[in-house]
Amino acid sequence: QGLGKTLQTISLLGYMKHYRNIPGPHMVLVPKSTLHNWMNEFKRWVPTLRAVCLIGDKDQRAAFVRDVLLPGEWDVCVTSYEMLIKEKSVFKKFNWRYLVIDEAHRIKNEKSKLSEIVREFKTTNRLLLTGTPLQNNLHELWALLNFLLPDVFNSSEDFDSWFDTNNCLGDQKLVERLHMVLRPFLLRRIKADVEKSLPPKKEVKIYVGLSKMQREWYTRILMKDIDILNSAGKLDKMRLLNILMQLRKCCNHPYLFDGAEPGPPYTTDMHLVTNSGKMVVLDKLLPKLKEQGSRVLIFSQMTRVLDILEDYCMWRNYEYCRLDGQTPHDERQASINAYNEPGSSKFVFMLSTRAGGLGINLATADVVILYDSDWNPQVDLQAMDRAHRIGQTKTVRVFRFITDNTVEERIVERAEMKLRLDSIVIQQGKLVDQNLNKLGKDEMLQMIRHGATHVFASKESEITDEDIDHILERGAKKTAEMNEKLSKMGESSLRNFTMDTESSVYNFEGEDYREKQKMAFTEWIEPPKRERKANYAVDAYFREALRVSEPKAPKAPRPPKQPNVQDFQFFPPRLFELLEKEILYYRKTIGYKVPRNPDLPNAAQAQKEEQLKIDEAEPLNDEELEEKEKLLTQGFTNWNKRDFNQFIKANEKWGRDDIENIAREVEGKTPEEVIEYSAVFWERCNELQDIEKIMAQIERGEARIQRRISIKKALDTKV
């Protein structure tokens, strides 16, 4: 969080070398994304400490171990968690003077692979660094203390009983006891302790409306599950989470759904902006920020949103960098350096919230836009701290986009209450009850219901042609009102996640649904009348676009030892005839009766035909059995679902003809294997179950590539 953990650690290791005559060997274990930053800081602050960095593929690592590590001409080895796990046998050979673990919450689970490996190393001293507040879970705290001092903290049961939170949660004795135990082992810093001159950060929530297209999709998603909305359907947690996810996608941009974007041909122009309320505001906000000389970080949970933002930035001629979970390590650092270098022309840096959340210094930006909000408020705070950190000279402005009268409002409210509760509890020195953070089914249902009636009430766009200054003014006013409301809330309301003392989140449109659920439901959330039929006959297109699967009929039995063959492995078609024959005969031997499927128009006839196939089935003869075994060797047997998904994504990213780059993206496969697979894929891809969806995905990516090329050509001709 820009608290100087890196600098303090380097100073300590420098002190050990120059004042205590202990140069090393030391190990510094860090997240992959911060490796370069650590190496740069070693060079910058204590260049006399010989720091080396272990990273790379198997061959590069072997050469590094042989030529650098084992000869021992170094003081500090910096590496990532993944590399440590792969090269643990080499690292076990050393007697480490200091083992430093950055982002130490990575070992809070003492049973994880990483935790077990670091405990096996021979070390004189151990140092843990974390910028994440301990999640106030005693067992996690014990895991960290057990790593530091295994002899003292050897039993988690003793530790848990010593701090029995059930008996004395909030008891002053517990607090004093905890502080007394922690004091010798914990050095705690907040920004205000370290840097007195850091300008404050200012957050403004910007409330946006839904566009006409968003409203249509939001209504469709709710209509798909109108039974849930009215408590008629079974409250399945995964189903609720799925609805929440779809609604959040809709709030971000309707083009996240297959079939929403007009085309082909796909074009990048004003429709990219006008079809999303957030994009309309962004399109008004960015020119104003550019004019003021600000530079902007944009965070989103969804990498597909970053794809849309990339197209938008190219269209509007904003220079940008991008970083998400898929960005290779070298590219990450190159992007960060390009953005931070003096006089950089890069205006926007777009990041996925989780990938860009830790250890990245982008203090050359002074505006943070949270395009959407994380369930966990700590994640959003860490995102803001990419800019609001020591070294920042300007006031950091944070703009949080929230879609009015939708699920997003409730998500943000809940996160704010959680933050407020945590701060009250930690100030009192108490421990936060972890169960409070879990999202229950009822609470998810209330979030989904929030604003449903409002969305159903009209089909028109809610986006107004309002001046950006008015939008910001209104946002600042609403933010201040919410902060005031929160500051007045007591601990009990916060624990119940209730915003007003007299009404809870269960109160929707003025009615308490907790009471209503106890009675049989008598009043419904009215779906829009004319479209009611959509509730009964949603075609496959929407079922796919909204990713909601229907309850499936029980599967008919299969022979127990039949091989698992996948369509993407492209076995000869004859194999499937033989396997089908085998299945039918197996069903005959067990006396299987085909059930009638009431969903089919001619159910009785279909049932009769299927049963006849089983009754007349014959076993495979010796020749056919031999043929089957031979055919089983003729598919791409060493390609699994992961390989296939990587291949499809690579085609989307690079276009089907760029086989060289596609081959690089498929891990564990040689270029020759990928070339061979690609040739068969394009010849036989129509045999795949999901071919329409797969082709849409690839063609969308290829259209994006074409768009970039045409934009670049247009720019080149202008230049």
PDB file of C-alpha atoms in Angstrom, residues 213-401:
ATOM      1  CA  MET A 213     -30.693  -1.908 -24.635  1.00  0.00           C
ATOM      2  CA  GLN A 214     -29.474  -2.522 -21.061  1.00  0.00           C
ATOM      3  CA  ARG A 215     -33.018  -2.215 -19.785  1.00  0.00           C
ATOM      4  CA  GLU A 216     -34.206  -4.839 -22.282  1.00  0.00           C
ATOM      5  CA  TRP A 217     -31.462  -7.290 -21.265  1.00  0.00           C
ATOM      6  CA  TYR A 218     -31.933  -6.614 -17.532  1.00  0.00           C
ATOM      7  CA  THR A 219     -35.663  -7.345 -17.960  1.00  0.00           C
ATOM      8  CA  ARG A 220     -34.898 -10.529 -19.922  1.00  0.00           C
ATOM      9  CA  ILE A 221     -32.607 -11.834 -17.192  1.00  0.00           C
ATOM     10  CA  LEU A 222     -35.196 -11.153 -14.478  1.00  0.00           C
ATOM     11  CA  MET A 223     -37.987 -12.628 -16.635  1.00  0.00           C
ATOM     12  CA  LYS A 224     -35.992 -15.840 -17.046  1.00  0.00           C
ATOM     13  CA  ASP A 225     -36.226 -16.290 -13.279  1.00  0.00           C
ATOM     14  CA  ILE A 226     -39.480 -14.537 -12.406  1.00  0.00           C
ATOM     15  CA  ASP A 227     -40.377 -17.514 -10.159  1.00  0.00           C
ATOM     16  CA  ILE A 228     -37.288 -16.762  -8.028  1.00  0.00           C
ATOM     17  CA  LEU A 229     -38.181 -13.077  -7.915  1.00  0.00           C
ATOM     18  CA  ASN A 230     -41.564 -13.981  -6.431  1.00  0.00           C
ATOM     19  CA  SER A 231     -40.197 -16.662  -4.072  1.00  0.00           C
ATOM     20  CA  ALA A 232     -41.970 -19.391  -6.042  1.00  0.00           C
ATOM     21  CA  GLY A 233     -38.836 -21.140  -7.272  1.00  0.00           C
ATOM     22  CA  LYS A 234     -36.350 -23.116  -5.197  1.00  0.00           C
ATOM     23  CA  LEU A 235     -33.711 -20.809  -3.706  1.00  0.00           C
ATOM     24  CA  ASP A 236     -30.602 -22.454  -5.097  1.00  0.00           C
ATOM     25  CA  LYS A 237     -27.436 -20.528  -4.176  1.00  0.00           C
ATOM     26  CA  MET A 238     -25.644 -21.183  -7.478  1.00  0.00           C
ATOM     27  CA  ARG A 239     -28.697 -20.091  -9.439  1.00  0.00           C
ATOM     28  CA  LEU A 240     -28.929 -16.862  -7.427  1.00  0.00           C
ATOM     29  CA  LEU A 241     -25.220 -16.168  -7.904  1.00  0.00           C
ATOM     30  CA  ASN A 242     -25.613 -16.752 -11.629  1.00  0.00           C
ATOM     31  CA  ILE A 243     -28.525 -14.269 -11.843  1.00  0.00           C
ATOM     32  CA  LEU A 244     -26.476 -11.709  -9.879  1.00  0.00           C
ATOM     33  CA  MET A 245     -23.554 -12.207 -12.242  1.00  0.00           C
ATOM     34  CA  GLN A 246     -25.729 -11.749 -15.344  1.00  0.00           C
ATOM     35  CA  LEU A 247     -27.295  -8.574 -13.900  1.00  0.00           C
ATOM     36  CA  ARG A 248     -23.839  -7.186 -13.124  1.00  0.00           C
ATOM     37  CA  LYS A 249     -22.708  -7.916 -16.690  1.00  0.00           C
ATOM     38  CA  CYS A 250     -25.772  -6.078 -17.973  1.00  0.00           C
ATOM     39  CA  CYS A 251     -24.963  -3.024 -15.799  1.00  0.00           C
ATOM     40  CA  ASN A 252     -21.444  -2.906 -17.279  1.00  0.00           C
ATOM     41  CA  HIS A 253     -22.270  -3.284 -20.957  1.00  0.00           C
ATOM     42  CA  PRO A 254     -24.930  -5.255 -22.856  1.00  0.00           C
ATOM     43  CA  TYR A 255     -22.315  -6.315 -25.456  1.00  0.00           C
ATOM     44  CA  LEU A 256     -21.006  -8.790 -22.864  1.00  0.00           C
ATOM     45  CA  PHE A 257     -23.908 -10.998 -24.014  1.00  0.00           C
ATOM     46  CA  ASP A 258     -23.610 -12.967 -27.252  1.00  0.00           C
ATOM     47  CA  GLY A 259     -25.843 -11.498 -29.912  1.00  0.00           C
ATOM     48  CA  ALA A 260     -26.301  -8.068 -28.311  1.00  0.00           C
ATOM     49  CA  GLU A 261     -23.749  -6.170 -30.388  1.00  0.00           C
ATOM     50  CA  PRO A 262     -25.152  -5.191 -33.809  1.00  0.00           C
ATOM     51  CA  GLY A 263     -23.342  -7.002 -36.622  1.00  0.00           C
ATOM     52  CA  PRO A 264     -21.647  -8.506 -38.480  1.00  0.00           C
ATOM     53  CA  PRO A 265     -20.012  -6.403 -39.724  1.00  0.00           C
ATOM     54  CA  TYR A 266     -18.941  -5.202 -36.270  1.00  0.00           C
ATOM     55  CA  THR A 267     -18.024  -1.530 -36.104  1.00  0.00           C
ATOM     56  CA  THR A 268     -16.525   0.690 -33.428  1.00  0.00           C
ATOM     57  CA  ASP A 269     -18.485   3.898 -33.276  1.00  0.00           C
ATOM     58  CA  MET A 270     -20.959   5.789 -31.101  1.00  0.00           C
ATOM     59  CA  HIS A 271     -23.183   2.733 -30.422  1.00  0.00           C
ATOM     60  CA  LEU A 272     -20.375   1.356 -28.209  1.00  0.00           C
ATOM     61  CA  VAL A 273     -20.992   4.369 -25.941  1.00  0.00           C
ATOM     62  CA  THR A 274     -24.745   4.996 -26.223  1.00  0.00           C
ATOM     63  CA  ASN A 275     -25.770   1.418 -25.390  1.00  0.00           C
ATOM     64  CA  SER A 276     -24.212   1.544 -21.887  1.00  0.00           C
ATOM     65  CA  GLY A 277     -24.964   4.136 -19.198  1.00  0.00           C
ATOM     66  CA  LYS A 278     -21.449   3.812 -17.780  1.00  0.00           C
ATOM     67  CA  MET A 279     -19.817   4.351 -21.168  1.00  0.00           C
ATOM     68  CA  VAL A 280     -21.901   7.508 -21.719  1.00  0.00           C
ATOM     69  CA  VAL A 281     -20.565   8.989 -18.458  1.00  0.00           C
ATOM     70  CA  LEU A 282     -17.021   7.768 -19.172  1.00  0.00           C
ATOM     71  CA  ASP A 283     -17.159   9.397 -22.600  1.00  0.00           C
ATOM     72  CA  LYS A 284     -18.053  12.721 -20.943  1.00  0.00           C
ATOM     73  CA  LEU A 285     -15.609  12.363 -18.035  1.00  0.00           C
ATOM     74  CA  LEU A 286     -12.381  11.411 -19.871  1.00  0.00           C
ATOM     75  CA  PRO A 287     -12.120  14.549 -22.087  1.00  0.00           C
ATOM     76  CA  LYS A 288     -12.581  16.727 -18.982  1.00  0.00           C
ATOM     77  CA  LEU A 289      -9.844  14.824 -17.092  1.00  0.00           C
ATOM     78  CA  LYS A 290      -7.493  15.008 -20.088  1.00  0.00           C
ATOM     79  CA  GLU A 291      -8.073  18.751 -20.327  1.00  0.00           C
ATOM     80  CA  GLN A 292      -7.183  19.096 -16.618  1.00  0.00           C
ATOM     81  CA  GLY A 293      -3.883  17.272 -17.202  1.00  0.00           C
ATOM     82  CA  SER A 294      -4.924  14.228 -15.145  1.00  0.00           C
ATOM     83  CA  ARG A 295      -3.999  10.624 -15.917  1.00  0.00           C
ATOM     84  CA  VAL A 296      -6.432   7.802 -15.320  1.00  0.00           C
ATOM     85  CA  LEU A 297      -6.515   4.221 -14.022  1.00  0.00           C
ATOM     86  CA  ILE A 298      -9.693   2.298 -14.939  1.00  0.00           C
ATOM     87  CA  PHE A 299     -10.446  -0.891 -12.982  1.00  0.00           C
ATOM     88  CA  SER A 300     -13.026  -3.550 -13.871  1.00  0.00           C
ATOM     89  CA  GLN A 301     -13.716  -7.055 -12.527  1.00  0.00           C
ATOM     90  CA  MET A 302     -14.304  -8.348 -16.049  1.00  0.00           C
ATOM     91  CA  THR A 303     -11.582  -8.716 -18.678  1.00  0.00           C
ATOM     92  CA  ARG A 304     -14.265  -8.624 -21.395  1.00  0.00           C
ATOM     93  CA  VAL A 305     -15.076  -5.073 -20.219  1.00  0.00           C
ATOM     94  CA  LEU A 306     -11.384  -4.238 -20.745  1.00  0.00           C
ATOM     95  CA  ASP A 307     -11.753  -5.516 -24.350  1.00  0.00           C
ATOM     96  CA  ILE A 308     -14.588  -3.022 -24.890  1.00  0.00           C
ATOM     97  CA  LEU A 309     -12.579  -0.229 -23.228  1.00  0.00           C
ATOM     98  CA  GLU A 310      -9.608  -1.034 -25.477  1.00  0.00           C
ATOM     99  CA  ASP A 311     -11.748  -0.661 -28.598  1.00  0.00           C
ATOM    100  CA  TYR A 312     -13.173   2.564 -27.171  1.00  0.00           C
ATOM    101  CA  CYS A 313      -9.717   4.052 -26.420  1.00  0.00           C
ATOM    102  CA  MET A 314      -8.481   3.229 -29.925  1.00  0.00           C
ATOM    103  CA  TRP A 315     -11.609   4.803 -31.411  1.00  0.00           C
ATOM    104  CA  ARG A 316     -11.239   7.978 -29.306  1.00  0.00           C
ATOM    105  CA  ASN A 317      -7.451   8.131 -29.866  1.00  0.00           C
ATOM    106  CA  TYR A 318      -6.548   7.808 -26.169  1.00  0.00           C
ATOM    107  CA  GLU A 319      -3.144   6.194 -25.650  1.00  0.00           C
ATOM    108  CA  TYR A 320      -3.464   3.384 -23.127  1.00  0.00           C
ATOM    109  CA  CYS A 321      -1.840   0.421 -21.374  1.00  0.00           C
ATOM    110  CA  ARG A 322      -3.616  -2.748 -20.257  1.00  0.00           C
ATOM    111  CA  LEU A 323      -2.913  -5.328 -17.539  1.00  0.00           C
ATOM    112  CA  ASP A 324      -5.003  -8.355 -16.534  1.00  0.00           C
ATOM    113  CA  GLY A 325      -4.452 -11.896 -15.249  1.00  0.00           C
ATOM    114  CA  GLN A 326      -3.441 -13.113 -18.727  1.00  0.00           C
ATOM    115  CA  THR A 327      -0.757 -10.441 -19.296  1.00  0.00           C
ATOM    116  CA  PRO A 328       2.718 -12.092 -19.468  1.00  0.00           C
ATOM    117  CA  HIS A 329       5.149 -10.992 -16.763  1.00  0.00           C
ATOM    118  CA  ASP A 330       7.524  -9.098 -19.070  1.00  0.00           C
ATOM    119  CA  GLU A 331       4.656  -7.247 -20.733  1.00  0.00           C
ATOM    120  CA  ARG A 332       3.300  -6.213 -17.318  1.00  0.00           C
ATOM    121  CA  GLN A 333       6.511  -4.515 -16.330  1.00  0.00           C
ATOM    122  CA  ALA A 334       6.983  -2.922 -19.747  1.00  0.00           C
ATOM    123  CA  SER A 335       3.458  -1.429 -19.532  1.00  0.00           C
ATOM    124  CA  ILE A 336       4.024  -0.104 -15.997  1.00  0.00           C
ATOM    125  CA  ASN A 337       7.360   1.444 -17.016  1.00  0.00           C
ATOM    126  CA  ALA A 338       5.841   2.974 -20.178  1.00  0.00           C
ATOM    127  CA  TYR A 339       3.055   4.552 -18.137  1.00  0.00           C
ATOM    128  CA  ASN A 340       5.302   5.840 -15.348  1.00  0.00           C
ATOM    129  CA  GLU A 341       8.183   7.221 -17.418  1.00  0.00           C
ATOM    130  CA  PRO A 342       8.575  11.041 -17.324  1.00  0.00           C
ATOM    131  CA  GLY A 343       6.558  12.770 -20.034  1.00  0.00           C
ATOM    132  CA  SER A 344       4.673   9.547 -20.895  1.00  0.00           C
ATOM    133  CA  SER A 345       1.948  10.060 -23.502  1.00  0.00           C
ATOM    134  CA  LYS A 346      -0.151   7.212 -22.061  1.00  0.00           C
ATOM    135  CA  PHE A 347      -3.403   8.683 -20.731  1.00  0.00           C
ATOM    136  CA  VAL A 348      -5.338   5.591 -19.563  1.00  0.00           C
ATOM    137  CA  PHE A 349      -4.147   2.432 -17.778  1.00  0.00           C
ATOM    138  CA  MET A 350      -6.864  -0.221 -17.656  1.00  0.00           C
ATOM    139  CA  LEU A 351      -6.511  -3.079 -15.171  1.00  0.00           C
ATOM    140  CA  SER A 352      -8.575  -6.012 -13.968  1.00  0.00           C
ATOM    141  CA  THR A 353      -9.248  -5.339 -10.283  1.00  0.00           C
ATOM    142  CA  ARG A 354      -7.791  -8.569  -8.901  1.00  0.00           C
ATOM    143  CA  ALA A 355      -4.727  -8.772 -11.191  1.00  0.00           C
ATOM    144  CA  GLY A 356      -3.803  -5.106 -10.771  1.00  0.00           C
ATOM    145  CA  GLY A 357      -4.512  -4.928  -7.074  1.00  0.00           C
ATOM    146  CA  LEU A 358      -1.186  -5.575  -5.373  1.00  0.00           C
ATOM    147  CA  GLY A 359       2.404  -4.414  -5.482  1.00  0.00           C
ATOM    148  CA  ILE A 360       2.008  -2.226  -8.560  1.00  0.00           C
ATOM    149  CA  ASN A 361       3.079   1.408  -8.348  1.00  0.00           C
ATOM    150  CA  LEU A 362       1.174   3.747 -10.657  1.00  0.00           C
ATOM    151  CA  ALA A 363       1.481   6.923  -8.591  1.00  0.00           C
ATOM    152  CA  THR A 364       1.947   8.954 -11.793  1.00  0.00           C
ATOM    153  CA  ALA A 365      -1.864   8.688 -12.198  1.00  0.00           C
ATOM    154  CA  ASP A 366      -4.119  10.869 -10.047  1.00  0.00           C
ATOM    155  CA  VAL A 367      -7.585   9.623 -11.059  1.00  0.00           C
ATOM    156  CA  VAL A 368      -8.991   6.137 -10.374  1.00  0.00           C
ATOM    157  CA  ILE A 369     -12.223   5.044 -12.062  1.00  0.00           C
ATOM    158  CA  LEU A 370     -13.848   1.936 -10.582  1.00  0.00           C
ATOM    159  CA  TYR A 371     -15.989   0.865 -13.535  1.00  0.00           C
ATOM    160  CA  ASP A 372     -17.606  -1.739 -11.253  1.00  0.00           C
ATOM    161  CA  SER A 373     -17.251  -2.694  -7.568  1.00  0.00           C
ATOM    162  CA  ASP A 374     -15.874  -5.827  -5.904  1.00  0.00           C
ATOM    163  CA  TRP A 375     -17.868  -7.766  -3.307  1.00  0.00           C
ATOM    164  CA  ASN A 376     -14.898  -7.348  -0.991  1.00  0.00           C
ATOM    165  CA  PRO A 377     -14.285  -3.649  -0.259  1.00  0.00           C
ATOM    166  CA  GLN A 378     -10.616  -4.333   0.607  1.00  0.00           C
ATOM    167  CA  VAL A 379      -9.988  -5.291  -3.046  1.00  0.00           C
ATOM    168  CA  ASP A 380     -11.279  -1.919  -4.276  1.00  0.00           C
ATOM    169  CA  LEU A 381      -9.192  -0.099  -1.652  1.00  0.00           C
ATOM    170  CA  GLN A 382      -6.080  -1.921  -2.850  1.00  0.00           C
ATOM    171  CA  ALA A 383      -6.945  -0.889  -6.420  1.00  0.00           C
ATOM    172  CA  MET A 384      -7.184   2.791  -5.371  1.00  0.00           C
ATOM    173  CA  ASP A 385      -3.834   2.465  -3.628  1.00  0.00           C
ATOM    174  CA  ARG A 386      -2.076   1.827  -6.941  1.00  0.00           C
ATOM    175  CA  ALA A 387      -2.284   5.632  -7.286  1.00  0.00           C
ATOM    176  CA  HIS A 388      -2.810   6.772  -3.681  1.00  0.00           C
ATOM    177  CA  ARG A 389       0.589   5.807  -2.322  1.00  0.00           C
ATOM    178  CA  ILE A 390       3.752   7.411  -1.068  1.00  0.00           C
ATOM    179  CA  GLY A 391       5.248   9.489  -3.861  1.00  0.00           C
ATOM    180  CA  GLN A 392       1.861  10.831  -4.976  1.00  0.00           C
ATOM    181  CA  THR A 393       1.912  14.636  -5.133  1.00  0.00           C
ATOM    182  CA  LYS A 394      -1.674  15.331  -6.233  1.00  0.00           C
ATOM    183  CA  THR A 395      -5.008  14.666  -4.537  1.00  0.00           C
ATOM    184  CA  VAL A 396      -6.225  11.329  -5.861  1.00  0.00           C
ATOM    185  CA  ARG A 397      -9.797  11.443  -7.122  1.00  0.00           C
ATOM    186  CA  VAL A 398     -11.749   8.184  -7.199  1.00  0.00           C
ATOM    187  CA  PHE A 399     -14.904   7.904  -9.315  1.00  0.00           C
ATOM    188  CA  ARG A 400     -17.011   4.820  -8.590  1.00  0.00           C
ATOM    189  CA  PHE A 401     -19.629   4.023 -11.257  1.00  0.00           C
TER     190      PHE A 401
END
